[in-house]
Amino acid sequence: HFIEYDDDPSFIMSGAGDDQIRTKRPFWKYSISTNKEEGLITFQRKFCYPGRATHLQGIDWIRHCFISSPKKAFSDLFLPLDYPDSVGKEYMSYQLCDSIQGLCSYLRGVVSTSAVLTAAGVGQEDANAMSAAMTWALRDGLGMVGGLLFSYAASSLFDGYIKEWKLFADIINDVGLTLDMLAPYFSSHVLYVTSLATVCKVMCGISAGATKGSITQHFCKKGNMADLNAKESTQETLVSLIGMILGVSLANYLQKLEDKKTICSMSASSISWTIFNILTIFHVCINYIGVRLLHLKTLNTQRTSEAIAPMVAMAASAFNKKNDWVIGALSAIPPPNGISESLLGSVSFMLFPRQSRGLLLGARLSDVINLMTVEDVQEQLRSNHNYIICIDGKKCIYVALLVGTNEQDQLDAYIHAEIVKEILKTQQIDKKTALTIARVQMSILKSQGLSLSVFEEKGWNVKDRLYLGFARWRIEVAKPKDQ
């Protein structure tokens, strides 16, 4: 006897016993026999249903054809192969939120497009087709120019702030759609309003496109990037089809309101704005929920700060104690799913690093040269660190990197700066003493094994690149030619 499954049941049951595996899904049962006279192999097969010893008959066959088979076809079309084992845990929840927000955007697009066409003069007797076409072309051209400027200014920040830019993309799209809705109210400035709306939409496209690949890579567990992209495309197609049907219905409803002029003491414009505002509020909320579901494994500034917070607190408070705190400090580093960073704090640091966290990473030589004496610089260089740390009068910490700094050096510099900041915050001591204590504590942590591998063991992705927000400036110490 042989049993044939349409998929490997051992993966589906995730370690279940053999008895459970054999009753997981329908299978074909083969009975093979040999005809000794003719030397031929013959077989009989029966289609068996889970938990039943006999082949399918009657209601079982109907259940398989009309419930199990369509369910499997739907799964094969819209879900990755070997789901859920081939993707991250939050995949389904995030994709559901992403599909809902896409549907909201589609419906609002129907409403806002109607407003833009009205602003362009559609339906007016004195409207000029060539004038509308020129306005449309100029709007698109200004949008392209704005997109180029935005890409130049923001492209270096996309990798380090994926969740923040994903949320930004959806919010700026809301702004663009709102401007489209406002266009009919600025008949003498339609070009400027619609152009600004187009710039917002271009910014949305750039931000969403830049973050999409990183989010897909985050969900990928078995090298199935192509499959995930294909299934996301089919999901978007399904959402677009549903949006098209609902959009046509919504457009017909609004057109009927236009013909009737008023309904329940409300104008058609008021009802359009009401629908638009409700969908926008829901769109923002569902996007925020979706972004919060992501537990990215890359280390950016905010996630690193949250991950090292217990270790930094121990180092700052244990400077006059024995070194037995180090093991507990290293083990206190949480895994990615134990981090829930503040998006507002992350955005604040991205835009205003000095004001939000009191840190300037990758400072220029001109920023630190007046804050240190020659002896201070020589002392830090003797510590064999590839970075220099100093503090200004307002207790803002400057970190300057030397030439040849690698990812490990950047992580060390960030942790070192955070320890200095925590000591200044919790201890009543002067800046020079704080720098000395932090240098000692950092040396102890390094001697006990603090490295990128500690974070990798916790599940963090530190193999490719760290996104700690360091600027590109590097300093090289050069001796005079006569020495």
PDB file of N, CA and C in Angstrom, residues 3 5 66 72 84 112 116 156 209 211 241 267 303 311 335 345 379:
ATOM      1  N   ILE A   3       0.512   5.735   0.066  1.00  0.00           N
ATOM      2  CA  ILE A   3      -0.357   6.895   0.278  1.00  0.00           C
ATOM      3  C   ILE A   3       0.285   8.093  -0.398  1.00  0.00           C
ATOM      4  N   TYR A   5       0.063  12.224  -0.992  1.00  0.00           N
ATOM      5  CA  TYR A   5      -0.476  13.518  -0.579  1.00  0.00           C
ATOM      6  C   TYR A   5      -0.209  14.547  -1.668  1.00  0.00           C
ATOM      7  N   PHE A  66     -16.367  21.236  -3.169  1.00  0.00           N
ATOM      8  CA  PHE A  66     -16.896  22.594  -3.062  1.00  0.00           C
ATOM      9  C   PHE A  66     -16.365  23.373  -1.864  1.00  0.00           C
ATOM     10  N   LYS A  72      -8.122  25.477  -1.193  1.00  0.00           N
ATOM     11  CA  LYS A  72      -6.728  25.273  -1.569  1.00  0.00           C
ATOM     12  C   LYS A  72      -6.361  26.119  -2.777  1.00  0.00           C
ATOM     13  N   PRO A  84       1.943  28.858   6.658  1.00  0.00           N
ATOM     14  CA  PRO A  84       2.598  30.060   7.204  1.00  0.00           C
ATOM     15  C   PRO A  84       4.076  29.879   7.552  1.00  0.00           C
ATOM     16  N   SER A 112     -12.011  61.882  -5.214  1.00  0.00           N
ATOM     17  CA  SER A 112     -11.114  63.007  -5.491  1.00  0.00           C
ATOM     18  C   SER A 112     -10.943  63.248  -6.981  1.00  0.00           C
ATOM     19  N   VAL A 116     -11.268  66.754  -9.103  1.00  0.00           N
ATOM     20  CA  VAL A 116     -10.236  67.291 -10.000  1.00  0.00           C
ATOM     21  C   VAL A 116     -10.815  67.577 -11.377  1.00  0.00           C
ATOM     22  N   SER A 156      18.707  58.704   1.264  1.00  0.00           N
ATOM     23  CA  SER A 156      19.679  58.123   2.198  1.00  0.00           C
ATOM     24  C   SER A 156      19.047  57.685   3.510  1.00  0.00           C
ATOM     25  N   GLY A 209       7.561  52.689  -2.640  1.00  0.00           N
ATOM     26  CA  GLY A 209       8.392  51.787  -3.431  1.00  0.00           C
ATOM     27  C   GLY A 209       9.713  51.461  -2.764  1.00  0.00           C
ATOM     28  N   THR A 211      10.341  51.368   0.466  1.00  0.00           N
ATOM     29  CA  THR A 211      10.186  50.548   1.674  1.00  0.00           C
ATOM     30  C   THR A 211       9.570  49.178   1.392  1.00  0.00           C
ATOM     31  N   LEU A 241      -9.795  44.966  -7.963  1.00  0.00           N
ATOM     32  CA  LEU A 241     -11.073  44.532  -8.526  1.00  0.00           C
ATOM     33  C   LEU A 241     -12.229  44.866  -7.586  1.00  0.00           C
ATOM     34  N   SER A 267     -26.035  68.590   0.694  1.00  0.00           N
ATOM     35  CA  SER A 267     -25.660  68.645  -0.709  1.00  0.00           C
ATOM     36  C   SER A 267     -24.808  67.441  -1.073  1.00  0.00           C
ATOM     37  N   ARG A 303      15.512  51.514  17.387  1.00  0.00           N
ATOM     38  CA  ARG A 303      15.485  50.119  17.843  1.00  0.00           C
ATOM     39  C   ARG A 303      16.742  49.775  18.630  1.00  0.00           C
ATOM     40  N   MET A 311      21.063  47.381  29.205  1.00  0.00           N
ATOM     41  CA  MET A 311      22.507  47.272  29.343  1.00  0.00           C
ATOM     42  C   MET A 311      23.127  48.626  29.701  1.00  0.00           C
ATOM     43  N   PRO A 335      15.127  40.317  21.915  1.00  0.00           N
ATOM     44  CA  PRO A 335      15.019  39.970  20.489  1.00  0.00           C
ATOM     45  C   PRO A 335      14.167  40.996  19.760  1.00  0.00           C
ATOM     46  N   GLY A 345       9.276  59.157  18.283  1.00  0.00           N
ATOM     47  CA  GLY A 345      10.653  59.383  18.721  1.00  0.00           C
ATOM     48  C   GLY A 345      11.657  59.141  17.615  1.00  0.00           C
ATOM     49  N   GLU A 379      44.237  61.119  24.792  1.00  0.00           N
ATOM     50  CA  GLU A 379      43.765  60.076  25.693  1.00  0.00           C
ATOM     51  C   GLU A 379      42.758  59.158  25.003  1.00  0.00           C
TER      52      GLU A 379
END
